[in-house]
Structures are given as C-alpha cells and as structure tokens.
Amino acid sequence: MKRNKPKYMQIIDAAVIVIAENGFHQSQVSKIAKQAGVADGTIYLYFHNKEDILISVFREKMGMFVHKITEEIEKKETASEKLLVLIEHHFKNLSENPKLAIITQLELRQSNKELRQKINDVLKDYLFVVDEVIKYGIERNEFTQIVDVRLTRQMIFGTIDEIITNWVINEQKYDLVELAPAVQRLLLNGCGK
Amino acid sequence: MKRNKPKYMQIIDAAVIVIAENGFHQSQVSKIAKQAGVADGTIYLYFHNKEDILISVFREKMGMFVHKITEEIEKKETASEKLLVLIEHHFKNLSENPKLAIITQLELRQSNKELRQKINDVLKDYLFVVDEVIKYGIERNEFTQIVDVRLTRQMIFGTIDEIITNWVINEQKYDLVELAPAVQRLLLNGCGK
Amino acid sequence: MKRNKPKYMQIIDAAVIVIAENGFHQSQVSKIAKQAGVADGTIYLYFHNKEDILISVFREKMGMFVHKITEEIEKKETASEKLLVLIEHHFKNLSENPKLAIITQLELRQSNKELRQKINDVLKDYLFVVDEVIKYGIERNEFTQIVDVRLTRQMIFGTIDEIITNWVINEQKYDLVELAPAVQRLLLNGCGK
Amino acid sequence: MKRNKPKYMQIIDAAVIVIAENGFHQSQVSKIAKQAGVADGTIYLYFHNKEDILISVFREKMGMFVHKITEEIEKKETASEKLLVLIEHHFKNLSENPKLAIITQLELRQSNKELRQKINDVLKDYLFVVDEVIKYGIERNEFTQIVDVRLTRQMIFGTIDEIITNWVINEQKYDLVELAPAVQRLLLNGCGK
DNA sequence: AATGAATGAGCCTTCATTCAT
DNA sequence: CATGAATGAAGGCTCATTCAT
C-alpha cells in the first residue's frame, strides 16, 4: 500500500467519476481501473480490496473537507456565525462537486454494515466539529443551556444531510448555497414562533 | 400477484426477519422462502422479483404507519401537539419493531436508483402528512410565517431520521420514545436562545 | 388419457396456435392451457407430459394429412401423376395452415433426440407413401430401374421439405402450390439435360 | 473477445464433443468448460454467451468447409464434376467428423428463431457456392435452361441434407461417401426415365 | 372430471481477486 | 512496479408437474 504515490490519487479520482456516473453496484473494479488508466491488478497494489477504494474515496475527500471547514470556522467569533459557515461550506463543497455529492448522498449508502461502520468512523471527525460548535455556543450562552449536544448535532447533521440528499435527487435544479442562511435560522430558532 | 392471501403477509413478515438479521444482500430468496415456510417458487406467485419483496415490505409497513399517524394527529388541536404526536409515533413504531427499524434505516438505503425512486414514492404519503402539519401551524399562526415549508419538512424529517439511524447503529441501547419531547422542543425553538 | 373427448382436440388446436405464435421454447403448458380455456392440471388428464402434447399435435395433423394424400394418390394412374399429387397436397396442406407449417418446419425441430425419434415414427407413414409411389414407378417402368428407393425418397422428401422450410422462413411471401409442377419436373428429370 | 488465441479453439473443440455427446440442452457451460480444461468464467472471455459458443462452432467449421469445397470445385471443369465434388466433400467432411455431423444435422436445429437466423447467415456462403455451380451449369449448357436456380439449389441442398440427417439418425451405419455418385446422378437426371 | 396453488430442481453469468510474466 | 488473463463461487428465476379440494 503506497498511498502517497501519484497513482493512488489517480485511482481515487477515477473512482469518484465512475461511481457517480454508473452507481455503486455498476462500478466494477475493471471500470475504475480503465478510467484511471491502469491495469486491474494495479488497483490491488494501492488498495486492499474494492471496499477499500470506496472508504478511501470518502476518507480523502472528507479529510480535505473537514480541514477546510475547521479553518473557516476558527475565523468566526460567534457560534451562530460558525454554524452558518459550516452549513455554507457543506453546501458549497458539494455544489461544486456534484459527482462527489451523488456519491456521499446516494451511492455510499448502498453499502453493507461493515463498510458503513468504517464510513461512520471517517464521519466522526466532521461530527466532532459540529459538536464543538454546539458546545461553544452553549458555553458562550448563545445557545440555550437545555439542549442535549448529541440530539442537537443529530438535528443539525440530519437537516443538512436531508436537504442535500433532496437536492441531489432533484438533480441539483436549484441553488443550494443560497439556502444556507434560511437553514441557519431554522436550526437556531426552529419553526415555532 | 395476489396480495391479500395469507401467504403474502407470511412472506413479508419472513422478509423483515431475514433482511434485518442478514442484511439485504445476504438475504437470498431461498432464505426468505425457508423462513416463510414456502417453496422458493412460491415467492414468485406473490412478488415480481426480489426487489419487489423489499419495496412491498416498506409499502405495507409504511402504509399502516401513515394511516395510524394520520388518525392520531387529527385528534390533536395544535400544530405543536400534532408535531409531538408525529415524532412520538415515529419513534414508538420503530422502537417496537427494531427489525423493521434496521430495514428502514439501513438496509433499504442499500438500493439502486430505481428502487430508491419507488421507496420515495411510498415515502411521499408520509412527507405529505408532515407538510400538512407545517401548513396547519403556519395558518394557525403557531409557526413563524417566514419558514419555507419544504425546508422545514426537510429539517423535521432529516432530524427524526438521523436520530433513529443513530439509535439503530448504536444497537438500540437507549429509550427512543422518551426523547420525543426534547426533539419537539428543538424543532420548534431551535438550539438558539 | 381420453383421446376422443372434445377437450383433447381443443388442447391440440390450442397448442398449434400457441406454438406457432410463441415458438417452441416460449410455449409453456400454462399458455396452452389458457388458450384452450382449461386449467393447467386438465392438460395432464389428456396428455402424459408436455412432450406428449407436441408429438400428439404432429400425430393428429400428420395422420389426417397421410390419409387424404393416400386417397388422392390412388385416383391417379401414373407414378408421375401420383408424385405431382403428393407434392401439390403437401404444399397445399401447409399453405392453408401456415401455423402448422411453422410448427412442422421450425418449432418441431427444436426437440431433443427422444422426441425427434417419436416424430420420425409418425413420419414413417408418410415416407411409406413416398416409397410406394417410387416402387410403383419402377414397376411400371416409368422410373429408371437404377435408382435406389431410399435415396430417391430422401431426394423427394428432402427437396419438398427444404422448399417448404425456405417458404416459411421467407414468411410465406410467394405461392407455394404453383411451384409444384416445376418441382415434379426437377425430381423426375433432374437439373441436367 | 479474442478469437485467435489457442483457448478459443480449445473451447470450440470441447463444445463439439460435449454437445454431440449430450445434446445442446444438456450441454451446460460448466460441462464445456470442464472438457476444455478451463474455468467457467474463461468461456466468457471468448464468447458472449452460451448461444455464441454454438454459433461459433458452426461458423468456424462451416468456414473451413466452404473454403475447402470452393478450392476443390475450382479445379473441376464441368458443372457435373463440380456437383459431384460438392456432394463428395459434404459427405466426406461429415463422415470424418461424426460428432460435427450430429451437431449440424440435429443439435443446431434445436435453436430458436434468432439463433437459426444467425446460422442461416453462415450457411449463405455455402448456398452461394451451390448457386454458382448451378449458374455455371446453365451457362455452359450442361444444365437445362428451364430450371429455376433457387428451386434447384433447394433440391440439391435439401437432398444432401436429408441424406446426411438419415445417416446420422441411423447412427452412421453405412458408408456415406460411396453414395455420392448415385446422388449426383439422381440430381442430374432425376428419378424419371 | 376439473381446478390452480404450490412445488423445487436446475443453470447461465458476473466480477472481485490472484499470480505468472 | 505493472500487467491482464484466468479463476470459480454464488443466486435469482422459470416452469413442468402434482395433488388436495
């Protein structure tokens, strides 16, 4: 496993394209190899097995994503602003990479228990960032003291995730990023008066 | 296709058990047939194909679910109460049927585009109920006028869905139903002050 | 097995229609039963198995055919005339029953060794008639003494059979019966000078 | 599809043996693979599907056959001699390959419309050779001017085909090749005086 | 005599992975 | 490092036949 050689990312990028275009179950290893311009066997010099390609795709892309978002959030003072930045970046990141969006919202979910477990491990970094924003908001007394952090995180992530999934299913027909402020308002104040 | 004969429900119930225990891709038709106590071929007297079993499981169970929830919601006067009933029933229904929960939250998502399209068609009835509650709340001036119905529905459904999925992944270690009031509060008032 | 009850012929006739329309391998017992207006199980009160339907179709239709042709041939004086009548009737019979032609020329050949053996048994009656004509021609010194009866019969039957098969494959686009005199001439005099 | 690698012919030859011995419908792909000494999956590196094996067997063998016969025919001066060579070679070719004869005369006919269409396409090359001989005979005034080429070809091919089929059915009990001159005589002069 | 729901054996094909070159 | 030909396990579905009613 040599994960820093150029062919590694070459295969990752090929996988993103192939999976987004063909769907998870129609993305044979040979198809990814062809797209990457390598032989089938070469895949196995860089990945343990097919599942490993998938989880690696997610890990690489999500790693970059979490890194960028952490940077941006640190620049903001208030928890509300941090929340807005989080939503905006999540929306923006996937808006700019519709193929990646198809994979994270649709294709990656077509996996079995074990694979999904590994995906969740990767996701933890992101959920940790969400948790930090919530705790920060509570500390600063911007957020209500009575909320449960886990429940709040599930609301925030669940809402963002559902909105993006709907956007993907509707074939990205509308602008996702401009929804961010409304989503922030909903999450902060709810739908009640 | 004879969908009212006893064997139809017999197979549906067998499928719930087998799929929850083995996962969709490890649920061979022969396994479901065996669990149902019928011959492999009999499955095909009641279902078009393997996929049809899965979608039928969802349709039957979701149909009952939407029916019950609609009844309960009508009894309540305020939109807030209706929302609470919705959350409670959703949680209660899947709490009482953990195997069904595994299927709706995990296995059913491991499906291809076409199947997911069919699942969404079934889900529409439920989302319609959510939309009605939101519109009712806006009309009665219980909910803020500035919310977007679709976005609000996505928050409500996304939040509930994410909470249940986490509960399933954590192997149903905690009581889901008792979380309902806190979830209602979060959805109505958000996490802000 | 009650082969003189009305349902027997009802099923035979249904089989002719279904096989001609759907082809041998797409003619399920249930399809034939439906066409005949009886239950699947009823078929087995009149036939031993599916193969038995096929061979019975051929036996019934060929029996009638041989009977008629024998009658007609007896009316003629010379072997040449008998040969012409034979060709004409063979052509006429299948021209008037294109569905039957499809079955005898195409579908019936898609059978395994055992079935084909049984078909050949039925065919023997017809080939016997051909042999009789040839022997009669030799006796009367109309036909050359040097021909081998079996070889001659194979030429006569092979030629007629090939011509009809081509006609069926070409979707019966031309008049078969009017070819009879030319075929008779060919068989009697060959293509040489 | 790599049709010039050794494994291609290895599988073709295995198919001839297996199909001749077991019949087409009892020739499972796994049986052919075993006979060829390759894995089941290897078959599909060289053939599209099971049907493709059958048609390829016919194409390869018939191709060789037509090539050889065309060469031999060209050496002969008269149409009569060409006809004799044609019959002799047809008989000889299948006499020397009784397994191939079983396939061409029996198993290959157990196919559906589409497959038979493909077989006819291959057969066309052969029928073209027959047509050429007939036309040559007419041109040279060896054959009577009044014959119809198509009808004559149907007589020649139908007769040869029927004779071989009978020989196969009778389990190759007699010498086929020595019948050739008598068949030629019959085709040239008919059975009449 | 007639029904038709139920049976269950049987097989083509795909594709992740290996390994000799 | 890279190749790609070869492997072989695994399962959804059909349909002729049966038999309880």
CSV table of C-alpha atoms in Angstrom, one decimal, chain B:
chain,number,residue,atom,x,y,z
B,1,MET,CA,-49.8,-11.3,-7.8
B,2,LYS,CA,-52.4,-12.0,-5.1
B,3,ARG,CA,-51.6,-9.5,-2.4
B,4,ASN,CA,-54.4,-10.4,0.0
B,5,LYS,CA,-53.8,-14.1,0.5
B,6,PRO,CA,-52.3,-15.1,3.9
B,7,LYS,CA,-49.1,-16.3,2.2
B,8,TYR,CA,-48.4,-12.7,1.0
B,9,MET,CA,-48.1,-11.4,4.6
B,10,GLN,CA,-46.3,-14.6,5.6
B,11,ILE,CA,-43.6,-13.8,3.1
B,12,ILE,CA,-43.5,-10.1,4.0
B,13,ASP,CA,-43.0,-11.0,7.7
B,14,ALA,CA,-40.4,-13.6,6.9
B,15,ALA,CA,-38.5,-11.0,4.8
B,16,VAL,CA,-38.5,-8.5,7.6
B,17,ILE,CA,-36.8,-11.1,9.9
B,18,VAL,CA,-34.4,-12.4,7.3
B,19,ILE,CA,-33.3,-9.0,6.0
B,20,ALA,CA,-32.9,-7.5,9.4
B,21,GLU,CA,-30.8,-10.4,10.5
B,22,ASN,CA,-28.7,-10.9,7.4
B,23,GLY,CA,-28.8,-7.6,5.5
B,24,PHE,CA,-30.4,-7.1,2.1
B,25,HIS,CA,-27.5,-8.5,0.0
B,26,GLN,CA,-27.2,-11.6,2.2
B,27,SER,CA,-30.9,-12.3,2.1
B,28,GLN,CA,-31.2,-14.9,-0.6
B,29,VAL,CA,-34.7,-15.6,-1.9
B,30,SER,CA,-34.3,-19.1,-0.7
B,31,LYS,CA,-33.5,-17.9,2.8
B,32,ILE,CA,-36.7,-15.8,2.9
B,33,ALA,CA,-38.7,-18.7,1.4
B,34,LYS,CA,-37.4,-21.1,4.1
B,35,GLN,CA,-38.2,-18.6,6.9
B,36,ALA,CA,-41.7,-18.2,5.4
B,37,GLY,CA,-42.1,-21.9,5.2
B,38,VAL,CA,-42.9,-21.9,1.5
B,39,ALA,CA,-41.0,-23.1,-1.6
B,40,ASP,CA,-38.7,-20.7,-3.5
B,41,GLY,CA,-41.1,-20.6,-6.4
B,42,THR,CA,-44.0,-19.6,-4.3
B,43,ILE,CA,-42.3,-16.3,-3.6
B,44,TYR,CA,-42.8,-15.5,-7.3
B,45,LEU,CA,-46.5,-16.1,-7.2
B,46,TYR,CA,-46.7,-13.1,-4.8
B,47,PHE,CA,-43.8,-10.9,-5.9
B,48,HIS,CA,-42.4,-10.0,-9.2
B,49,ASN,CA,-38.8,-10.3,-8.1
B,50,LYS,CA,-36.5,-10.0,-5.1
B,51,GLU,CA,-36.6,-6.2,-5.2
B,52,ASP,CA,-40.4,-6.3,-5.1
B,53,ILE,CA,-40.3,-8.1,-1.8
B,54,LEU,CA,-38.2,-5.2,-0.3
B,55,ILE,CA,-40.4,-2.5,-1.7
B,56,SER,CA,-43.5,-4.4,-0.6
B,57,VAL,CA,-42.2,-4.7,2.9
B,58,PHE,CA,-41.8,-1.0,3.0
B,59,ARG,CA,-45.1,-0.2,1.4
B,60,GLU,CA,-47.1,-2.5,3.7
B,61,LYS,CA,-45.4,-1.3,6.9
B,62,MET,CA,-45.3,2.3,5.9
B,63,GLY,CA,-48.9,2.2,4.8
B,64,MET,CA,-50.0,1.1,8.2
B,65,PHE,CA,-47.7,3.6,9.8
B,66,VAL,CA,-49.0,6.6,7.8
B,67,HIS,CA,-52.6,5.5,8.4
B,68,LYS,CA,-52.2,5.3,12.2
B,69,ILE,CA,-50.2,8.5,12.5
B,70,THR,CA,-52.8,10.4,10.4
B,71,GLU,CA,-55.5,9.2,12.8
B,72,GLU,CA,-53.6,10.3,15.9
B,73,ILE,CA,-52.7,13.7,14.5
B,74,GLU,CA,-56.3,14.5,13.7
B,75,LYS,CA,-57.2,14.1,17.4
B,76,LYS,CA,-54.8,16.9,18.4
B,77,GLU,CA,-55.7,20.6,18.3
B,78,THR,CA,-52.5,22.5,18.0
B,79,ALA,CA,-49.7,22.1,15.4
B,80,SER,CA,-47.2,21.7,18.3
B,81,GLU,CA,-49.2,18.8,19.7
B,82,LYS,CA,-49.5,17.3,16.2
B,83,LEU,CA,-45.7,17.5,15.7
B,84,LEU,CA,-45.2,15.8,19.1
B,85,VAL,CA,-47.5,13.0,18.2
B,86,LEU,CA,-45.8,12.6,14.8
B,87,ILE,CA,-42.4,12.3,16.5
B,88,GLU,CA,-43.6,10.0,19.3
B,89,HIS,CA,-45.4,7.7,16.9
B,90,HIS,CA,-42.4,7.5,14.5
B,91,PHE,CA,-40.1,6.7,17.4
B,92,LYS,CA,-42.6,4.3,19.0
B,93,ASN,CA,-43.4,2.5,15.8
B,94,LEU,CA,-39.7,1.7,15.1
B,95,SER,CA,-38.9,1.1,18.8
B,96,GLU,CA,-41.4,-1.6,18.9
B,97,ASN,CA,-40.2,-3.1,15.7
B,98,PRO,CA,-36.4,-3.0,15.9
B,99,LYS,CA,-36.1,-5.3,12.9
B,100,LEU,CA,-38.2,-3.1,10.8
B,101,ALA,CA,-36.0,-0.1,12.0
B,102,ILE,CA,-32.9,-1.9,10.8
B,103,ILE,CA,-34.6,-2.3,7.4
B,104,THR,CA,-35.9,1.3,7.0
B,105,GLN,CA,-32.8,3.0,8.4
B,106,LEU,CA,-30.1,0.8,6.9
B,107,GLU,CA,-31.0,-2.0,4.5
B,108,LEU,CA,-33.5,-0.1,2.4
B,109,ARG,CA,-30.8,2.5,1.6
B,110,GLN,CA,-28.6,-0.1,0.0
B,111,SER,CA,-30.7,0.0,-3.1
B,112,ASN,CA,-30.1,1.3,-6.5
B,113,LYS,CA,-31.6,4.4,-8.1
B,114,GLU,CA,-34.8,2.7,-9.4
B,115,LEU,CA,-35.6,1.0,-6.2
B,116,ARG,CA,-35.0,4.2,-4.2
B,117,GLN,CA,-37.3,6.0,-6.6
B,118,LYS,CA,-40.1,3.5,-5.7
B,119,ILE,CA,-39.3,3.9,-2.0
B,120,ASN,CA,-39.6,7.6,-2.3
B,121,ASP,CA,-43.0,7.3,-3.9
B,122,VAL,CA,-44.2,5.4,-0.8
B,123,LEU,CA,-42.5,7.9,1.5
B,124,LYS,CA,-44.4,10.7,-0.2
B,125,ASP,CA,-47.5,9.9,1.8
B,126,TYR,CA,-45.6,10.4,5.0
B,127,LEU,CA,-43.9,13.6,3.9
B,128,PHE,CA,-47.3,14.8,2.8
B,129,VAL,CA,-48.5,14.4,6.4
B,130,VAL,CA,-45.5,16.4,7.7
B,131,ASP,CA,-46.2,19.1,5.2
B,132,GLU,CA,-49.8,19.3,6.3
B,133,VAL,CA,-48.8,19.8,9.9
B,134,ILE,CA,-46.4,22.6,9.0
B,135,LYS,CA,-49.0,24.4,6.8
B,136,TYR,CA,-51.5,24.0,9.6
B,137,GLY,CA,-49.1,25.6,12.1
B,138,ILE,CA,-48.4,28.5,9.8
B,139,GLU,CA,-52.2,29.0,9.2
B,140,ARG,CA,-52.9,29.0,12.9
B,141,ASN,CA,-50.0,31.4,13.4
B,142,GLU,CA,-48.4,28.9,15.7
B,143,PHE,CA,-45.4,28.6,13.4
B,144,THR,CA,-43.4,31.5,12.1
B,145,GLN,CA,-44.7,32.9,8.8
B,146,ILE,CA,-41.2,33.1,7.4
B,147,VAL,CA,-40.4,29.4,7.2
B,148,ASP,CA,-40.2,27.6,3.9
B,149,VAL,CA,-42.4,24.5,4.0
B,150,ARG,CA,-40.0,22.3,2.1
B,151,LEU,CA,-37.0,23.3,4.1
B,152,THR,CA,-38.9,22.9,7.4
B,153,ARG,CA,-40.1,19.4,6.3
B,154,GLN,CA,-36.6,18.5,5.4
B,155,MET,CA,-35.4,19.6,8.9
B,156,ILE,CA,-38.2,17.7,10.7
B,157,PHE,CA,-37.8,14.5,8.6
B,158,GLY,CA,-34.0,14.8,8.5
B,159,THR,CA,-33.8,15.2,12.2
B,160,ILE,CA,-36.1,12.3,13.1
B,161,ASP,CA,-34.4,10.1,10.5
B,162,GLU,CA,-30.9,10.9,11.7
B,163,ILE,CA,-31.9,10.3,15.4
B,164,ILE,CA,-33.4,6.9,14.6
B,165,THR,CA,-30.5,5.9,12.4
B,166,ASN,CA,-28.1,6.7,15.2
B,167,TRP,CA,-30.2,4.7,17.6
B,168,VAL,CA,-30.2,1.7,15.3
B,169,ILE,CA,-26.4,1.9,14.7
B,170,ASN,CA,-25.9,2.2,18.5
B,171,GLU,CA,-27.9,-1.1,18.7
B,172,GLN,CA,-31.0,0.5,20.4
B,173,LYS,CA,-29.2,1.0,23.6
B,174,TYR,CA,-31.4,3.8,24.8
B,175,ASP,CA,-35.0,4.7,25.0
B,176,LEU,CA,-36.0,6.5,21.9
B,177,VAL,CA,-39.6,7.5,22.8
B,178,GLU,CA,-38.6,9.5,25.8
B,179,LEU,CA,-36.5,11.7,23.5
B,180,ALA,CA,-39.6,12.9,21.7
B,181,PRO,CA,-40.4,16.0,23.8
B,182,ALA,CA,-36.8,17.2,23.6
B,183,VAL,CA,-36.9,16.7,19.8
B,184,GLN,CA,-40.1,18.6,19.5
B,185,ARG,CA,-38.7,21.5,21.5
B,186,LEU,CA,-35.6,21.5,19.4
B,187,LEU,CA,-37.6,21.6,16.1
B,188,LEU,CA,-40.0,24.3,17.4
B,189,ASN,CA,-37.4,26.6,19.0
B,190,GLY,CA,-34.1,25.5,17.6
B,191,CYS,CA,-30.9,25.4,19.5
B,192,GLY,CA,-30.6,29.2,19.8
B,193,LYS,CA,-31.8,31.2,22.7
